Short mmCIF file of C-alpha atoms in Angstrom, two decimals:
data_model
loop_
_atom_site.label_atom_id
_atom_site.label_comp_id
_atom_site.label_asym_id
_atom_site.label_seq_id
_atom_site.Cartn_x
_atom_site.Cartn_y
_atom_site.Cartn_z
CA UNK A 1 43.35 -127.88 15.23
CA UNK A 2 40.51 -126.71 12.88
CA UNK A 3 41.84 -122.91 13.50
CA UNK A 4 45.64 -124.41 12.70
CA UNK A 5 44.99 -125.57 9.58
CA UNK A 6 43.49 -122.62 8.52
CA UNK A 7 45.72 -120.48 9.66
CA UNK A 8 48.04 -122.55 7.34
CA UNK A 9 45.95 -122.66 4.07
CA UNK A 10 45.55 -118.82 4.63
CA UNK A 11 49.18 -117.51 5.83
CA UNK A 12 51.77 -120.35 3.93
CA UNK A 13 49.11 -121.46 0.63
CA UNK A 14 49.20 -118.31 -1.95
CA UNK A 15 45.68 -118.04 -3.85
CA UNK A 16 47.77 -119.12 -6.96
CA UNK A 17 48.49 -122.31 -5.47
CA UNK A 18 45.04 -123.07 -5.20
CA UNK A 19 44.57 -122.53 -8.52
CA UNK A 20 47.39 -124.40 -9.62
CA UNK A 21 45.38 -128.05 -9.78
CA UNK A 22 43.45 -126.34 -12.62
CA UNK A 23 46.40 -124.77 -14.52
CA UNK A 24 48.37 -128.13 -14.38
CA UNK A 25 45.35 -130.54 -14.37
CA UNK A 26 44.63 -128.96 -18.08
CA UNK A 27 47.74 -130.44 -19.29
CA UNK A 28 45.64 -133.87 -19.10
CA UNK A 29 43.71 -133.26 -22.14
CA UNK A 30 47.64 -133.39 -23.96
CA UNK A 31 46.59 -136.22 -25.62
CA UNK A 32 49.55 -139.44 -25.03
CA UNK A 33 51.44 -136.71 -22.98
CA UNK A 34 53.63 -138.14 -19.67
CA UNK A 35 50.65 -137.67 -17.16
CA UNK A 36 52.99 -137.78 -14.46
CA UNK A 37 54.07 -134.96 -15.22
CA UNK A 38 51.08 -133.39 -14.44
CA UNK A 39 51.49 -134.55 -10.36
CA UNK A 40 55.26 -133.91 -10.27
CA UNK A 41 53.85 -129.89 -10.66
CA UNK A 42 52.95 -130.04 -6.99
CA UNK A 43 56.49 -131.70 -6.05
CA UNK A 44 58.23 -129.23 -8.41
CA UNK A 45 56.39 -126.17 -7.54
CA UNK A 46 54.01 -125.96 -5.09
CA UNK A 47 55.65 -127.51 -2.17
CA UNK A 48 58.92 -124.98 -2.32
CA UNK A 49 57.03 -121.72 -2.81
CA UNK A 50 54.79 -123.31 -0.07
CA UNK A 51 58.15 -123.60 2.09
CA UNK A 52 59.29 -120.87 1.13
CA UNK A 53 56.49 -118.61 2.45
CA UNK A 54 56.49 -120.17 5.70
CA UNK A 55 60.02 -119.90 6.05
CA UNK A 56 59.79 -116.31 4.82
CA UNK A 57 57.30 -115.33 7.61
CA UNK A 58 59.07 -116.71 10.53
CA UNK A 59 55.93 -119.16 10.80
CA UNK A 60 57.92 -121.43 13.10
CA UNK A 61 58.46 -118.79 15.49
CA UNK A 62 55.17 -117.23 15.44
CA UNK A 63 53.23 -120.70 15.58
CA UNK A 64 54.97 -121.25 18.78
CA UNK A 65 53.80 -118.57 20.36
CA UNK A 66 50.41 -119.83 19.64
CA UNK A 67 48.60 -121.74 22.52
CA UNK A 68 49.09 -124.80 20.37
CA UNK A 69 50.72 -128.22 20.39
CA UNK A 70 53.61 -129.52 18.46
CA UNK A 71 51.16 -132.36 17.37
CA UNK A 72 49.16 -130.52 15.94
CA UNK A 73 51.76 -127.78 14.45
CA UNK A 74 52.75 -131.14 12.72
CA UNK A 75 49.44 -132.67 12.18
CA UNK A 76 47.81 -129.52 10.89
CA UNK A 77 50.97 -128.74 8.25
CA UNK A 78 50.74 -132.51 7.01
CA UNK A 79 46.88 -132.06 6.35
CA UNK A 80 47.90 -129.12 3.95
CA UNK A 81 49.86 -131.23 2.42
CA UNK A 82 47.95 -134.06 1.86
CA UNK A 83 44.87 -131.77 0.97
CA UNK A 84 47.02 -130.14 -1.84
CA UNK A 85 47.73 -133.25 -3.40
CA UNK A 86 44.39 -134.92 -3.32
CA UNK A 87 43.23 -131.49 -5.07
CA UNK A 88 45.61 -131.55 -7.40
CA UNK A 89 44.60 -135.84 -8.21
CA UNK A 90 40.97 -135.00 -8.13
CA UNK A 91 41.04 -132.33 -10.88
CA UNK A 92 43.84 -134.05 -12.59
CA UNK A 93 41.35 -137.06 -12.64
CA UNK A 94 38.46 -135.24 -13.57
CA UNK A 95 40.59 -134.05 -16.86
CA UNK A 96 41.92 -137.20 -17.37
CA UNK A 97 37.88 -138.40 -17.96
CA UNK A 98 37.55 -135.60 -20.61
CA UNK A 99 40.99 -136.59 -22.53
CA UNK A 100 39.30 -140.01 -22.81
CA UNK A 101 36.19 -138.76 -23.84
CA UNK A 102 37.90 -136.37 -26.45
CA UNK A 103 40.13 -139.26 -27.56
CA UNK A 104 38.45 -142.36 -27.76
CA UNK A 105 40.78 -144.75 -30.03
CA UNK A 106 44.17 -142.72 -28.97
CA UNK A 107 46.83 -145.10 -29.14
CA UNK A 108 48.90 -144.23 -26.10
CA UNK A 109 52.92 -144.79 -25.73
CA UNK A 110 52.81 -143.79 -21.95
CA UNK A 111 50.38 -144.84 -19.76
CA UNK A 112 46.58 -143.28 -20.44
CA UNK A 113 44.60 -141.60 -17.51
CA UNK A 114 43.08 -145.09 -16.51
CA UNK A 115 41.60 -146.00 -12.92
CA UNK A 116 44.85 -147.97 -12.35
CA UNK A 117 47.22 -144.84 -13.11
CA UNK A 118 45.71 -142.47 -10.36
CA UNK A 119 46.76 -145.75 -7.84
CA UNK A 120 50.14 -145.46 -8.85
CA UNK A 121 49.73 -141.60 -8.68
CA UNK A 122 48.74 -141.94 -5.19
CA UNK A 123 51.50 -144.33 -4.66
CA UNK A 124 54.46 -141.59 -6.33
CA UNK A 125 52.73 -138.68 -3.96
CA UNK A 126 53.17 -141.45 -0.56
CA UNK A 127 56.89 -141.75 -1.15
CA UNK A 128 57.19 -138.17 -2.29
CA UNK A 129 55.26 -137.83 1.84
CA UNK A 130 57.10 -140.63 3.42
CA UNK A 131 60.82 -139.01 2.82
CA UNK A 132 59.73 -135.30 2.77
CA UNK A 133 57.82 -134.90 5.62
CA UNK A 134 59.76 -136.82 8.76
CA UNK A 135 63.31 -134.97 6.46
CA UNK A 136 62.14 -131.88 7.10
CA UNK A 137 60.82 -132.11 10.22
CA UNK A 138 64.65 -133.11 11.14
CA UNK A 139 65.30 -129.08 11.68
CA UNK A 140 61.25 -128.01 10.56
CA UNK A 141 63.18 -124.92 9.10
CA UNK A 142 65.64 -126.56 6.46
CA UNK A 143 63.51 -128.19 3.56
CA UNK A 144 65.88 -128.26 0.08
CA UNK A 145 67.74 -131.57 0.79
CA UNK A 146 64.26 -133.06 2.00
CA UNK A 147 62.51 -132.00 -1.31
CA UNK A 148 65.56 -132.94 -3.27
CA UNK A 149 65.72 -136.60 -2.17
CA UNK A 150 62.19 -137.18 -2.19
CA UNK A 151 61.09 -135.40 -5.34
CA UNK A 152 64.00 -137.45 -6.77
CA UNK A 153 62.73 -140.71 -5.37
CA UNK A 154 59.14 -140.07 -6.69
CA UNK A 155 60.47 -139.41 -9.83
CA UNK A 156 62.57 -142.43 -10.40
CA UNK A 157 59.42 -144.58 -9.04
CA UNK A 158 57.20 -142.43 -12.03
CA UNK A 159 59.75 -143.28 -14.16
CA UNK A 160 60.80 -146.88 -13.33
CA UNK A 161 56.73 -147.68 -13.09
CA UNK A 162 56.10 -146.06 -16.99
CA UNK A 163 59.26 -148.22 -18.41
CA UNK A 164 58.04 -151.57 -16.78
CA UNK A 165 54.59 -150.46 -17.83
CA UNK A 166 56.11 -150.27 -21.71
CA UNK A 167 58.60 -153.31 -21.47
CA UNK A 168 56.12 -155.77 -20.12
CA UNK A 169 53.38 -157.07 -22.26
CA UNK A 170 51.53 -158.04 -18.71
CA UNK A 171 51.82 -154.98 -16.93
CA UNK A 172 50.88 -153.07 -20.72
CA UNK A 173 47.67 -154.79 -21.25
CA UNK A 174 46.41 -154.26 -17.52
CA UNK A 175 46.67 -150.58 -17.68
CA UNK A 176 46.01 -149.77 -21.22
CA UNK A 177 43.38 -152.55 -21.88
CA UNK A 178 39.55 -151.47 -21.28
CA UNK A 179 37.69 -155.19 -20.55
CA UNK A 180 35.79 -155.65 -17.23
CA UNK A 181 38.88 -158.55 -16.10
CA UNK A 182 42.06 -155.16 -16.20
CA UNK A 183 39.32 -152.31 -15.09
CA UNK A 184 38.79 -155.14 -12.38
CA UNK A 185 42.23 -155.16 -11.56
CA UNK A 186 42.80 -151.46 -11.99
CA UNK A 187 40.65 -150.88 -9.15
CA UNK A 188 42.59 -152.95 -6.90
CA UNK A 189 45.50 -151.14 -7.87
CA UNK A 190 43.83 -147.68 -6.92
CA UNK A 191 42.41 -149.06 -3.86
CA UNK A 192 46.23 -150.48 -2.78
CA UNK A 193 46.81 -147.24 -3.72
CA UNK A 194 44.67 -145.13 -1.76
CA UNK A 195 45.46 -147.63 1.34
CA UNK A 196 49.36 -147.02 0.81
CA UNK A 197 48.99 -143.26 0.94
CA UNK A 198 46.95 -143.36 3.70
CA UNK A 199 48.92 -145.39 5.66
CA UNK A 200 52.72 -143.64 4.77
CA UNK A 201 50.50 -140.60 5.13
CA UNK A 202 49.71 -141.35 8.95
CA UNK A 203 53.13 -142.97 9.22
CA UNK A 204 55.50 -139.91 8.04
CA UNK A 205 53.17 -137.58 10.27
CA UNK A 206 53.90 -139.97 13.02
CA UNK A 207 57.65 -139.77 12.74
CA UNK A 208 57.77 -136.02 12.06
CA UNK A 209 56.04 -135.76 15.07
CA UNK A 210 58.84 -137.86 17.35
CA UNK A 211 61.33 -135.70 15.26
CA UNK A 212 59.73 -132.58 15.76
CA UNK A 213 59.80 -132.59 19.65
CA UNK A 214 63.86 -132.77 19.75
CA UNK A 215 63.77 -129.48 17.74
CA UNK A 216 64.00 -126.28 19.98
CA UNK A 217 62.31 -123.31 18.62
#
């Protein structure tokens, strides 16, 4: 499994994309910018070149030929994943401490890089998982209608999420509020968080996996 997944970070992850967190976590210190944004990168980017370079070297076929299971073909590309975007939240994060720091009495329209945003980032990047992963694991080839429905769905969740945070005086004061009762409650948010995209995390590999053995290579 351990050789797997590092055949994967080595053969289907260009150096760039490793680098990539940095470039896009930067955008953090934007001061009032759609942070977002800055996650979507990953969806909008990194994931198709990341396809794309599998696809490109025939990985599918040449993993096969590997003494290896189709668990853990499926288990070791899902950790990629998942690895990817918890670098790209993590640096993101770290940023989104500075742009605080930097900013101190900013006035934000959009939702500041609080403990309770980087739950509901965790919670865009699980659906983004939970409809891309078990999609494309439908053929394990094909991966542009997979990535277009659930980059779409993520997106609409980003955006629906930032409009209710801006419409409702509840919702605003949790996340944009600093006193020990909403940084209270914005840790429970990024601990539901971190539990939901654990859990869909497991679940789509699960289901990709039961997909994956009707596909003949």
């Amino acid at each position: 499994m351990y050789n797997l997944l590092m055949k994967d970070l080595k053969l289907g992850v260009h150096p760039i994309f490793l680098v990539m967190p940095f470039l896009t976590g930067a955008l953090m210190l934007i001061p009032g910018w759609i942070y977002f944004i800055v996650l979507l990168y990953f969806c909008w980017i990194t994931i198709p070149n990341m396809c794309n370079q599998f696809r490109a070297q025939n990985d599918l076929m040449f993993t096969s030929m590997m003494p290896v299971t189709k668990r853990d073909m499926v288990k070791a590309r899902v950790s990629v994943i998942v690895l990817l975007e918890l670098l790209h939240l993590i640096v993101a994060a770290i940023f989104g401490i500075f742009t605080i720091l930097l900013y101190p009495n900013l006035k934000y329209y959009f939702f500041p890089p609080s403990i309770g945003f980087w739950g509901l980032c965790l919670v865009m990047f699980a659906i983004f998982n939970l409809i891309f992963i078990p999609m494309f694991y439908k053929t394990a080839y094909k991966f542009g209608k997979a990535l277009f429905v659930s980059i779409t769905v993520a997106m609409l969740f980003a955006g629906i999420a930032q409009w209710i945070g801006i419409q409702s005086p509840v919702v605003s004061d949790i996340f944009y509020s600093r006193d020990a009762h909403n940084l209270l409650l914005q840790t429970s948010i990024l601990i539901a968080g971190i539990v939901i995209f654990s859990v869909t995390s497991v679940l789509a590999y699960r289901i990709a996996f039961k997909r994956f053995l009707q596909v003949e290579i």
